[in-house]
Amino acid sequence: MPFLCQAVLKGKHSQFGRPIPSASKQNFHTKCLIRETDAVPGLGAPALEIEFVASMAVMMLFWLNRVPLLLAVAWGLGGLETPAEAGLCYEIFDDASGSCVQLLGDGLSQEDCCLNLQYGFRLHKDAPCEACRPAAWSEWSPWTPCSVSCGEGTQQRSQACYGQGDCGPESRRWELKPCGLDGCCPVMGGWSEWAPWGPCSVTCLKGVQTRERTCTNPAPKCGGTCPGSNVETRSCDTQQICPTHGNWGSWEPWGPCPATCTPEGSGPKPNKQRRRQCNNPAPSTHPPGNRCPGNNLESQECAGLPFCPEDGNWGNWRPSSDCSVTCAVGRRLEKLDGHWTEWADWSPCSRHTFTGRIECREIPGFQRRTRTCVDRAHDGKRCIGEGNEMRNCYSVNTCLLPGVWTDWSPWGLCEPACGENPMRSRERECKAIYPDYPMDIQPLGGSSKKFNTSFWGRPLSNCEPLEKQKRRLVETALCQNVLPCSD
């Protein structure tokens, strides 16, 4: 039965032992068809008929179609060689790893591939790679890691025999050397007894207790350790309720100013106050909690108040002058020093250089008031001080401002004093809360003198209704145990 074979034409003997014609020195392959024929006369043995089928057009120069070649070979003489097994040919044989690199082609015999001694060859894809060169030892492999991590061990390296032929009785040879001669192996330690349990981490409710032990029985050596943890914990219950410590609530609004004017000079000034309560939360009683730190009362100087008026007072009498006559009735002159009248009301708060309205706006204005030096006679002393006073101001006249109710005023007189059922009264008033405008401003009027800055005018205060009243709440009561009027 026919079967396919492979012949490599490279200007040398083919694998069948027949010389290739010199004209066919091109590097190409042909397929051949082998058939068994009748016995050749004179040989008394069967013959093989081989037909080469060219796979390249250049074969047409020598065989127009198929060129029959008749090889009469006596089977008993072994005249026909068995075709060599085809394999895979590689450009590089890697000496370090014993592997083939960069495939050149398949279907080649080892004899054809190994014309270049640098090549590598595989009989099939799963076969080991073989070097085409003559057999020789590879480079030594790197030393392996030490066989132990402590104490004394060994390291090894090897060489492999790659190539055609043998390097000796073995295909691989080894070298061995000691390692780790200076190290010591870790020796595990032992735990001491547990220390007593420590105190509970809290003084109320539930917490945690801890105890410790040391790795000293015996101590480890050469980097050894003790297995497990050196700390142990457990829960603990104090059987106590935790106290609640106090915390401040929010500040209440500022209370009203207790005065309508402020003393001139460096004396004490009226202050407004606000309070807060220790109720956020309140401290517990059983067990007692800590009170809120700090004060529950805060004070702040009232801003924008006018100076309080001051009443004048007479000085000492001066010595009298001599009598105008030496007998009978005459006249003696007394020098009278001048004294100031009460200050007049402040002029309206205005700003002459500003064309718009300054009421209810953070725009400072200017005020003036005067007083007169009176009753100076007979060359008495002039009044000390100025007759004019100026100040900066903010106009809040008829401005709607938030307000706050004052505390109750003291009870008034019983009226009518001598009539029936005399009544007394007291009141609460809705006082305006002035805006937080700056009081340290550049003086107006071109003066370098620092003036007091005040709010001027009668604002319309707006409070939450109190017993249906918005501005003023009056409480009356009948006077008790009234004394009768007598002449």
CSV table of C-alpha atoms in Angstrom, one decimal:
chain,number,residue,atom,x,y,z
A,1,MET,CA,0.0,0.0,0.0
A,2,PRO,CA,1.5,3.5,-0.8
A,3,PHE,CA,2.8,5.7,2.0
A,4,LEU,CA,4.3,9.2,2.1
A,5,CYS,CA,7.9,10.0,3.0
A,6,GLN,CA,10.0,13.1,3.2
A,7,ALA,CA,13.3,13.9,1.4
A,8,VAL,CA,15.4,17.0,2.1
A,9,LEU,CA,17.2,18.3,-1.0
A,10,LYS,CA,20.4,20.1,0.0
A,11,GLY,CA,22.9,19.0,-2.6
A,12,LYS,CA,23.9,15.9,-0.5
A,13,HIS,CA,22.8,12.3,-0.1
A,14,SER,CA,19.2,12.0,0.7
A,15,GLN,CA,18.0,9.9,3.6
A,16,PHE,CA,17.4,7.1,1.1
A,17,GLY,CA,21.1,7.0,0.0
A,18,ARG,CA,20.6,8.3,-3.5
A,19,PRO,CA,22.7,11.3,-4.6
A,20,ILE,CA,20.6,14.3,-5.5
A,21,PRO,CA,21.4,15.8,-8.9
A,22,SER,CA,23.7,18.7,-8.7
A,23,ALA,CA,21.2,20.9,-10.4
A,24,SER,CA,18.9,20.6,-7.5
A,25,LYS,CA,20.8,22.6,-4.9
A,26,GLN,CA,17.9,24.8,-3.9
A,27,ASN,CA,16.8,24.6,-0.3
A,28,PHE,CA,13.4,23.0,-0.7
A,29,HIS,CA,11.5,19.8,0.3
A,30,THR,CA,9.8,17.2,-1.9
A,31,LYS,CA,7.4,14.5,-1.1
A,32,CYS,CA,7.9,11.0,-2.2
A,33,LEU,CA,5.6,8.1,-2.9
A,34,ILE,CA,7.0,4.6,-2.3
A,35,ARG,CA,5.5,1.5,-3.9
A,36,GLU,CA,6.6,-2.1,-3.7
A,37,THR,CA,7.2,-3.6,-7.2
A,38,ASP,CA,8.0,-7.1,-8.6
A,39,ALA,CA,11.3,-8.7,-8.0
A,40,VAL,CA,14.1,-7.3,-10.0
A,41,PRO,CA,15.7,-9.8,-12.4
A,42,GLY,CA,19.0,-11.1,-11.1
A,43,LEU,CA,18.3,-9.9,-7.5
A,44,GLY,CA,15.6,-12.3,-6.6
A,45,ALA,CA,14.1,-9.8,-4.1
A,46,PRO,CA,11.3,-7.2,-4.2
A,47,ALA,CA,12.1,-3.6,-5.2
A,48,LEU,CA,10.8,-0.2,-4.1
A,49,GLU,CA,9.6,2.4,-6.6
A,50,ILE,CA,10.0,5.9,-5.3
A,51,GLU,CA,8.3,8.8,-7.0
A,52,PHE,CA,9.4,12.4,-5.9
A,53,VAL,CA,6.8,15.1,-6.3
A,54,ALA,CA,8.3,18.5,-6.3
A,55,SER,CA,6.7,21.2,-4.2
A,56,MET,CA,8.4,24.1,-5.8
A,57,ALA,CA,8.2,25.3,-9.3
A,58,VAL,CA,12.0,25.2,-9.8
A,59,MET,CA,11.7,21.4,-9.9
A,60,MET,CA,10.2,21.8,-13.4
A,61,LEU,CA,13.7,22.6,-14.6
A,62,PHE,CA,14.7,19.0,-14.0
A,63,TRP,CA,11.5,16.9,-13.8
A,64,LEU,CA,8.6,18.1,-15.8
A,65,ASN,CA,6.1,16.2,-13.8
A,66,ARG,CA,7.2,13.2,-11.9
A,67,VAL,CA,10.5,11.4,-12.3
A,68,PRO,CA,10.4,7.8,-11.4
A,69,LEU,CA,13.4,6.5,-9.6
A,70,LEU,CA,13.7,2.8,-9.4
A,71,LEU,CA,15.8,1.5,-6.6
A,72,ALA,CA,16.3,-2.2,-6.6
A,73,VAL,CA,17.4,-3.1,-3.2
A,74,ALA,CA,17.7,-6.6,-1.8
A,75,TRP,CA,15.8,-6.6,1.5
A,76,GLY,CA,18.2,-9.1,3.0
A,77,LEU,CA,21.2,-6.9,2.2
A,78,GLY,CA,19.7,-3.9,3.9
A,79,GLY,CA,20.4,-1.6,1.0
A,80,LEU,CA,17.5,0.8,1.8
A,81,GLU,CA,18.0,3.0,4.9
A,82,THR,CA,15.1,3.6,7.3
A,83,PRO,CA,14.0,7.2,7.1
A,84,ALA,CA,15.3,9.4,10.0
A,85,GLU,CA,12.6,10.6,12.4
A,86,ALA,CA,11.7,14.3,11.9
A,87,GLY,CA,11.6,16.7,14.9
A,88,LEU,CA,11.8,20.4,15.9
A,89,CYS,CA,14.9,22.6,15.3
A,90,TYR,CA,15.8,25.7,17.5
A,91,GLU,CA,18.2,28.5,17.0
A,92,ILE,CA,19.5,28.6,20.5
A,93,PHE,CA,20.2,26.0,23.2
A,94,ASP,CA,20.2,27.7,26.6
A,95,ASP,CA,23.1,26.2,28.6
A,96,ALA,CA,21.8,27.6,32.0
A,97,SER,CA,18.4,26.0,31.8
A,98,GLY,CA,18.9,23.2,29.3
A,99,SER,CA,16.0,24.5,27.2
A,100,CYS,CA,15.5,25.3,23.5
A,101,VAL,CA,14.8,28.9,22.4
A,102,GLN,CA,13.5,30.4,19.2
A,103,LEU,CA,11.9,27.7,17.0
A,104,LEU,CA,13.3,27.6,13.5
A,105,GLY,CA,11.0,25.0,12.0
A,106,ASP,CA,9.6,21.5,12.4
A,107,GLY,CA,9.7,18.4,10.3
A,108,LEU,CA,13.6,18.3,10.2
A,109,SER,CA,15.8,15.4,11.1
A,110,GLN,CA,18.4,15.8,13.9
A,111,GLU,CA,21.2,15.4,11.3
A,112,ASP,CA,19.9,18.2,9.2
A,113,CYS,CA,19.2,20.5,12.2
A,114,CYS,CA,22.6,19.9,13.8
A,115,LEU,CA,24.6,21.1,10.9
A,116,ASN,CA,24.9,24.2,13.1
A,117,LEU,CA,26.4,23.2,16.5
A,118,GLN,CA,24.8,26.1,18.3
A,119,TYR,CA,21.3,24.8,17.5
A,120,GLY,CA,19.0,22.7,19.8
A,121,PHE,CA,16.8,19.8,18.7
A,122,ARG,CA,13.7,18.1,20.0
A,123,LEU,CA,12.5,14.7,18.6
A,124,HIS,CA,8.9,15.9,19.3
A,125,LYS,CA,7.2,18.8,21.2
A,126,ASP,CA,7.2,16.9,24.5
A,127,ALA,CA,10.7,15.6,24.3
A,128,PRO,CA,13.6,17.1,26.2
A,129,CYS,CA,15.8,19.6,24.4
A,130,GLU,CA,19.2,18.3,23.1
A,131,ALA,CA,22.2,20.4,22.3
A,132,CYS,CA,23.7,19.9,18.8
A,133,ARG,CA,27.3,20.5,20.0
A,134,PRO,CA,29.5,17.7,21.3
A,135,ALA,CA,28.9,16.8,24.9
A,136,ALA,CA,30.2,19.3,27.5
A,137,TRP,CA,29.5,20.3,31.1
A,138,SER,CA,27.3,23.3,31.7
A,139,GLU,CA,28.1,26.2,34.0
A,140,TRP,CA,27.7,25.5,37.7
A,141,SER,CA,24.2,26.3,39.0
A,142,PRO,CA,23.9,28.9,41.9
A,143,TRP,CA,24.3,27.5,45.4
A,144,THR,CA,21.0,26.4,46.9
A,145,PRO,CA,19.8,28.0,50.2
A,146,CYS,CA,21.1,26.5,53.4
A,147,SER,CA,19.3,23.3,54.3
A,148,VAL,CA,18.5,24.6,57.8
A,149,SER,CA,17.6,28.0,59.2
A,150,CYS,CA,19.8,27.6,62.3
A,151,GLY,CA,22.7,25.4,63.3
A,152,GLU,CA,24.8,23.6,60.7
A,153,GLY,CA,23.5,22.6,57.3
A,154,THR,CA,24.7,22.2,53.7
A,155,GLN,CA,24.4,23.9,50.3
A,156,GLN,CA,24.7,22.3,46.9
A,157,ARG,CA,25.2,23.1,43.2
A,158,SER,CA,25.3,21.0,40.1
A,159,GLN,CA,26.5,20.8,36.5
A,160,ALA,CA,24.6,19.0,33.6
A,161,CYS,CA,26.1,17.3,30.6
A,162,TYR,CA,24.5,18.7,27.4
A,163,GLY,CA,25.4,17.7,23.8
A,164,GLN,CA,26.0,14.7,21.7
A,165,GLY,CA,27.9,12.0,23.5
A,166,ASP,CA,28.9,11.6,27.1
A,167,CYS,CA,30.9,13.7,29.6
A,168,GLY,CA,31.6,10.8,31.8
A,169,PRO,CA,29.8,8.1,33.7
A,170,GLU,CA,27.1,10.5,35.0
A,171,SER,CA,24.9,13.0,33.2
A,172,ARG,CA,25.0,15.4,36.2
A,173,ARG,CA,27.6,16.1,38.9
A,174,TRP,CA,27.3,17.8,42.2
A,175,GLU,CA,29.2,19.9,44.7
A,176,LEU,CA,28.3,20.2,48.4
A,177,LYS,CA,29.5,22.6,51.1
A,178,PRO,CA,28.6,23.3,54.8
A,179,CYS,CA,26.7,26.4,55.9
A,180,GLY,CA,25.3,28.2,59.0
A,181,LEU,CA,28.3,27.3,61.1
A,182,ASP,CA,28.1,30.4,63.3
A,183,GLY,CA,24.3,30.5,64.0
A,184,CYS,CA,22.4,29.0,66.9
A,185,CYS,CA,18.9,27.6,66.8
A,186,PRO,CA,16.2,29.4,68.8
A,187,VAL,CA,15.4,27.9,72.2
A,188,MET,CA,11.8,28.4,73.3
A,189,GLY,CA,11.3,30.0,76.7
A,190,GLY,CA,8.8,29.3,79.4
A,191,TRP,CA,6.2,31.5,81.1
A,192,SER,CA,6.3,32.6,84.7
A,193,GLU,CA,3.3,32.3,87.0
A,194,TRP,CA,0.5,34.7,86.4
A,195,ALA,CA,0.6,37.9,88.4
A,196,PRO,CA,-2.5,38.8,90.6
A,197,TRP,CA,-5.4,40.4,88.8
A,198,GLY,CA,-5.2,44.1,88.5
A,199,PRO,CA,-8.0,46.5,89.7
A,200,CYS,CA,-11.2,46.9,87.6
A,201,SER,CA,-10.7,49.5,84.9
A,202,VAL,CA,-13.8,51.4,86.1
A,203,THR,CA,-15.3,52.5,89.4
A,204,CYS,CA,-18.9,51.9,88.4
A,205,LEU,CA,-20.8,49.5,86.1
A,206,LYS,CA,-18.7,46.9,84.3
A,207,GLY,CA,-15.1,47.0,83.2
A,208,VAL,CA,-12.0,44.9,82.5
A,209,GLN,CA,-9.3,43.4,84.7
A,210,THR,CA,-5.9,42.3,83.4
A,211,ARG,CA,-3.0,40.2,84.6
A,212,GLU,CA,0.4,39.6,83.2
A,213,ARG,CA,3.2,37.0,83.1
A,214,THR,CA,6.8,37.1,81.9
A,215,CYS,CA,8.7,34.9,79.5
A,216,THR,CA,11.5,34.1,82.0
A,217,ASN,CA,11.0,30.5,83.2
A,218,PRO,CA,13.4,29.9,81.5
A,219,ALA,CA,14.3,32.9,79.3
A,220,PRO,CA,14.4,32.1,75.5
A,221,LYS,CA,17.7,32.0,73.6
A,222,CYS,CA,18.8,32.7,70.1
A,223,GLY,CA,15.6,34.6,69.1
A,224,GLY,CA,13.2,32.1,70.7
A,225,THR,CA,9.9,33.1,72.2
A,226,CYS,CA,7.2,31.9,74.5
A,227,PRO,CA,4.0,30.6,72.9
A,228,GLY,CA,0.9,32.5,73.7
A,229,SER,CA,0.1,35.9,75.1
A,230,ASN,CA,1.7,37.6,78.1
A,231,VAL,CA,-1.6,39.4,79.0
A,232,GLU,CA,-4.9,37.9,80.0
A,233,THR,CA,-8.2,39.9,80.6
A,234,ARG,CA,-11.5,39.2,82.1
A,235,SER,CA,-14.7,41.2,82.8
A,236,CYS,CA,-15.4,42.7,86.2
A,237,ASP,CA,-18.6,44.2,87.7
A,238,THR,CA,-18.2,46.9,90.4
A,239,GLN,CA,-21.9,46.5,91.4
A,240,GLN,CA,-22.0,50.4,91.5
A,241,ILE,CA,-24.1,52.8,89.6
A,242,CYS,CA,-22.2,55.6,87.8
A,243,PRO,CA,-22.9,59.2,88.9
A,244,THR,CA,-24.2,61.7,86.4
A,245,HIS,CA,-22.0,64.8,86.3
A,246,GLY,CA,-23.7,68.1,85.6
A,247,ASN,CA,-23.4,70.1,82.4
A,248,TRP,CA,-24.5,73.7,81.7
A,249,GLY,CA,-27.5,74.5,79.7
A,250,SER,CA,-27.7,77.4,77.2
A,251,TRP,CA,-27.3,81.0,78.4
A,252,GLU,CA,-30.6,82.9,78.9
A,253,PRO,CA,-31.0,86.2,77.0
A,254,TRP,CA,-29.2,89.2,78.6
A,255,GLY,CA,-31.4,90.9,81.2
A,256,PRO,CA,-32.2,94.6,81.1
A,257,CYS,CA,-29.8,97.2,82.1
A,258,PRO,CA,-30.5,98.2,85.7
A,259,ALA,CA,-29.9,101.9,85.0
A,260,THR,CA,-30.8,104.4,82.3
A,261,CYS,CA,-27.5,106.3,82.6
A,262,THR,CA,-23.9,105.7,83.4
A,263,PRO,CA,-21.7,107.8,85.8
A,264,GLU,CA,-19.2,110.0,84.2
A,265,GLY,CA,-15.6,109.1,85.1
A,266,SER,CA,-13.9,106.0,86.2
A,267,GLY,CA,-16.4,104.9,88.8
A,268,PRO,CA,-18.4,101.6,88.6
A,269,LYS,CA,-20.6,101.2,85.6
A,270,PRO,CA,-24.0,99.5,85.4
A,271,ASN,CA,-23.9,96.0,84.2
A,272,LYS,CA,-26.5,93.7,82.6
A,273,GLN,CA,-26.6,90.0,83.5
A,274,ARG,CA,-27.6,86.7,82.1
A,275,ARG,CA,-27.9,83.2,83.7
A,276,ARG,CA,-27.6,79.6,82.9
A,277,GLN,CA,-28.7,76.5,84.7
A,278,CYS,CA,-26.8,73.3,85.5
A,279,ASN,CA,-29.4,71.0,83.9
A,280,ASN,CA,-28.0,69.6,80.8
A,281,PRO,CA,-28.0,67.1,82.6
A,282,ALA,CA,-28.3,68.0,86.2
A,283,PRO,CA,-25.8,66.2,88.5
A,284,SER,CA,-27.2,63.1,90.1
A,285,THR,CA,-27.8,62.9,93.9
A,286,HIS,CA,-27.3,59.2,94.5
A,287,PRO,CA,-24.5,58.6,93.8
A,288,PRO,CA,-23.5,62.3,93.9
A,289,GLY,CA,-22.3,63.7,90.6
A,290,ASN,CA,-20.0,66.7,90.1
A,291,ARG,CA,-21.5,70.1,89.8
A,292,CYS,CA,-21.1,72.2,86.7
A,293,PRO,CA,-17.7,74.0,86.6
A,294,GLY,CA,-17.7,77.7,86.5
A,295,ASN,CA,-20.4,80.3,87.3
A,296,ASN,CA,-24.0,80.4,86.5
A,297,LEU,CA,-24.0,84.2,86.2
A,298,GLU,CA,-22.3,86.4,83.7
A,299,SER,CA,-22.1,90.2,83.7
A,300,GLN,CA,-21.5,92.7,80.9
A,301,GLU,CA,-21.2,96.5,81.0
A,302,CYS,CA,-24.2,98.2,79.6
A,303,ALA,CA,-23.4,99.9,76.3
A,304,GLY,CA,-24.8,103.1,74.9
A,305,LEU,CA,-26.0,104.7,78.1
A,306,PRO,CA,-25.8,108.5,78.4
A,307,PHE,CA,-23.9,110.1,81.3
A,308,CYS,CA,-26.0,110.6,84.5
A,309,PRO,CA,-26.7,114.2,85.5
A,310,GLU,CA,-25.0,115.5,88.6
A,311,ASP,CA,-26.5,118.0,91.0
A,312,GLY,CA,-24.4,121.0,91.9
A,313,ASN,CA,-23.4,121.8,95.5
A,314,TRP,CA,-22.5,125.1,97.2
A,315,GLY,CA,-19.0,125.7,98.2
A,316,ASN,CA,-17.9,127.4,101.4
A,317,TRP,CA,-18.9,131.1,102.0
A,318,ARG,CA,-16.2,133.5,101.2
A,319,PRO,CA,-15.2,136.3,103.7
A,320,SER,CA,-17.5,139.3,103.4
A,321,SER,CA,-16.2,142.6,102.2
A,322,ASP,CA,-15.9,145.6,104.5
A,323,CYS,CA,-19.1,147.6,105.3
A,324,SER,CA,-19.7,150.6,103.1
A,325,VAL,CA,-20.1,152.9,106.1
A,326,THR,CA,-18.6,153.2,109.5
A,327,CYS,CA,-21.8,154.0,111.3
A,328,ALA,CA,-25.5,153.6,110.8
A,329,VAL,CA,-26.6,151.1,108.2
A,330,GLY,CA,-24.4,150.3,105.2
A,331,ARG,CA,-23.9,147.6,102.5
A,332,ARG,CA,-21.3,144.9,102.4
A,333,LEU,CA,-20.7,143.0,99.0
A,334,GLU,CA,-20.4,139.2,98.9
A,335,LYS,CA,-18.6,137.5,96.0
A,336,LEU,CA,-20.7,134.9,94.5
A,337,ASP,CA,-19.0,132.1,92.3
A,338,GLY,CA,-20.8,130.9,89.3
A,339,HIS,CA,-22.4,127.4,89.1
A,340,TRP,CA,-23.7,125.4,86.2
A,341,THR,CA,-27.3,124.9,85.4
A,342,GLU,CA,-28.5,121.4,84.5
A,343,TRP,CA,-27.5,120.1,81.1
A,344,ALA,CA,-30.0,120.7,78.5
A,345,ASP,CA,-31.4,117.8,76.5
A,346,TRP,CA,-29.2,116.3,73.8
A,347,SER,CA,-29.8,117.5,70.3
A,348,PRO,CA,-31.3,115.0,67.9
A,349,CYS,CA,-28.7,112.5,66.6
A,350,SER,CA,-27.8,113.6,63.1
A,351,ARG,CA,-25.0,113.6,60.6
A,352,HIS,CA,-24.8,116.7,58.5
A,353,THR,CA,-22.5,115.4,55.9
A,354,PHE,CA,-24.8,112.4,55.2
A,355,THR,CA,-27.8,113.1,53.0
A,356,GLY,CA,-29.7,109.8,53.8
A,357,ARG,CA,-31.4,108.6,56.9
A,358,ILE,CA,-29.3,107.3,59.7
A,359,GLU,CA,-32.1,106.0,61.9
A,360,CYS,CA,-32.1,102.3,62.5
A,361,ARG,CA,-28.8,101.9,60.7
A,362,GLU,CA,-25.2,101.3,61.8
A,363,ILE,CA,-24.3,104.8,60.8
A,364,PRO,CA,-22.9,107.0,63.6
A,365,GLY,CA,-24.2,110.6,64.1
A,366,PHE,CA,-23.3,113.5,66.3
A,367,GLN,CA,-25.1,115.2,69.3
A,368,ARG,CA,-24.5,118.3,71.4
A,369,ARG,CA,-25.9,119.6,74.7
A,370,THR,CA,-25.2,122.8,76.7
A,371,ARG,CA,-25.3,124.2,80.2
A,372,THR,CA,-25.0,127.8,81.5
A,373,CYS,CA,-22.9,129.2,84.2
A,374,VAL,CA,-25.3,131.3,86.4
A,375,ASP,CA,-25.3,133.3,89.7
A,376,ARG,CA,-21.8,134.6,89.4
A,377,ALA,CA,-21.6,138.1,91.0
A,378,HIS,CA,-19.2,140.6,92.4
A,379,ASP,CA,-16.2,139.2,90.7
A,380,GLY,CA,-16.8,135.6,91.8
A,381,LYS,CA,-15.1,132.6,90.2
A,382,ARG,CA,-16.2,131.4,86.9
A,383,CYS,CA,-17.7,127.9,86.5
A,384,ILE,CA,-15.1,125.2,86.0
A,385,GLY,CA,-15.5,123.0,83.0
A,386,GLU,CA,-17.1,123.2,79.6
A,387,GLY,CA,-20.5,124.6,78.8
A,388,ASN,CA,-20.8,122.3,75.7
A,389,GLU,CA,-20.6,118.6,75.5
A,390,MET,CA,-20.6,116.4,72.4
A,391,ARG,CA,-20.9,112.7,71.8
A,392,ASN,CA,-21.2,110.2,68.9
A,393,CYS,CA,-24.5,108.4,68.7
A,394,TYR,CA,-26.6,105.9,66.9
A,395,SER,CA,-30.2,106.9,66.2
A,396,VAL,CA,-32.7,104.3,67.2
A,397,ASN,CA,-35.7,106.7,67.5
A,398,THR,CA,-38.9,104.9,66.6
A,399,CYS,CA,-36.9,101.8,65.4
A,400,LEU,CA,-38.5,98.4,66.1
A,401,LEU,CA,-36.1,96.5,68.2
A,402,PRO,CA,-36.3,93.1,70.0
A,403,GLY,CA,-37.1,93.6,73.7
A,404,VAL,CA,-36.9,91.8,77.0
A,405,TRP,CA,-39.2,92.1,80.0
A,406,THR,CA,-37.7,93.8,83.1
A,407,ASP,CA,-38.1,92.3,86.5
A,408,TRP,CA,-41.0,93.7,88.7
A,409,SER,CA,-40.3,97.2,90.0
A,410,PRO,CA,-40.7,97.9,93.7
A,411,TRP,CA,-44.2,98.4,94.9
A,412,GLY,CA,-45.3,102.1,94.7
A,413,LEU,CA,-47.2,104.2,97.2
A,414,CYS,CA,-50.7,103.5,98.5
A,415,GLU,CA,-53.1,105.8,96.8
A,416,PRO,CA,-55.2,107.6,97.8
A,417,ALA,CA,-53.3,108.1,101.0
A,418,CYS,CA,-56.4,109.1,103.0
A,419,GLY,CA,-59.2,107.7,100.9
A,420,GLU,CA,-61.0,104.4,100.9
A,421,ASN,CA,-59.3,101.2,99.7
A,422,PRO,CA,-55.9,102.6,98.9
A,423,MET,CA,-54.1,100.6,96.2
A,424,ARG,CA,-50.5,100.0,95.5
A,425,SER,CA,-48.9,99.0,92.1
A,426,ARG,CA,-45.8,97.7,90.5
A,427,GLU,CA,-44.9,97.2,86.8
A,428,ARG,CA,-42.8,95.4,84.3
A,429,GLU,CA,-41.6,97.1,81.1
A,430,CYS,CA,-40.6,95.8,77.7
A,431,LYS,CA,-37.0,97.2,77.4
A,432,ALA,CA,-35.4,97.3,74.0
A,433,ILE,CA,-32.2,95.3,73.4
A,434,TYR,CA,-29.9,97.6,71.5
A,435,PRO,CA,-27.9,96.4,68.5
A,436,ASP,CA,-24.4,95.3,69.0
A,437,TYR,CA,-22.9,98.2,67.1
A,438,PRO,CA,-19.2,99.2,67.7
A,439,MET,CA,-18.8,101.8,70.4
A,440,ASP,CA,-15.1,102.7,69.7
A,441,ILE,CA,-15.5,104.7,66.6
A,442,GLN,CA,-13.7,107.6,65.0
A,443,PRO,CA,-14.9,110.9,66.6
A,444,LEU,CA,-17.0,113.1,64.3
A,445,GLY,CA,-16.8,116.8,63.9
A,446,GLY,CA,-13.1,116.9,63.2
A,447,SER,CA,-12.1,116.5,66.9
A,448,SER,CA,-9.4,114.2,68.1
A,449,LYS,CA,-11.0,114.0,71.5
A,450,LYS,CA,-12.6,110.6,72.3
A,451,PHE,CA,-16.4,111.0,72.9
A,452,ASN,CA,-18.8,108.7,74.6
A,453,THR,CA,-20.9,106.8,72.1
A,454,SER,CA,-24.6,106.2,73.0
A,455,PHE,CA,-27.9,105.2,71.5
A,456,TRP,CA,-30.4,108.0,71.2
A,457,GLY,CA,-34.1,108.1,70.7
A,458,ARG,CA,-37.1,106.1,71.9
A,459,PRO,CA,-37.2,102.7,70.1
A,460,LEU,CA,-40.3,100.6,69.8
A,461,SER,CA,-39.4,97.4,71.8
A,462,ASN,CA,-41.0,94.1,70.7
A,463,CYS,CA,-41.5,91.5,73.5
A,464,GLU,CA,-43.4,88.3,73.6
A,465,PRO,CA,-46.9,89.2,74.9
A,466,LEU,CA,-47.1,88.8,78.7
A,467,GLU,CA,-50.6,88.5,80.0
A,468,LYS,CA,-51.7,90.0,76.6
A,469,GLN,CA,-49.6,93.1,77.2
A,470,LYS,CA,-46.8,94.0,74.8
A,471,ARG,CA,-45.2,97.2,76.3
A,472,ARG,CA,-46.1,97.5,79.9
A,473,LEU,CA,-47.6,95.2,82.5
A,474,VAL,CA,-49.1,96.7,85.7
A,475,GLU,CA,-50.0,94.7,88.8
A,476,THR,CA,-52.1,96.3,91.5
A,477,ALA,CA,-52.9,95.1,95.0
A,478,LEU,CA,-55.0,96.4,97.9
A,479,CYS,CA,-53.0,98.0,100.7
A,480,GLN,CA,-53.4,96.1,104.0
A,481,ASN,CA,-53.7,97.5,107.6
A,482,VAL,CA,-54.1,101.1,106.4
A,483,LEU,CA,-53.4,103.8,109.0
A,484,PRO,CA,-56.1,106.5,109.3
A,485,CYS,CA,-55.3,110.1,108.4
A,486,SER,CA,-55.4,112.5,111.4
A,487,ASP,CA,-55.2,116.3,111.5
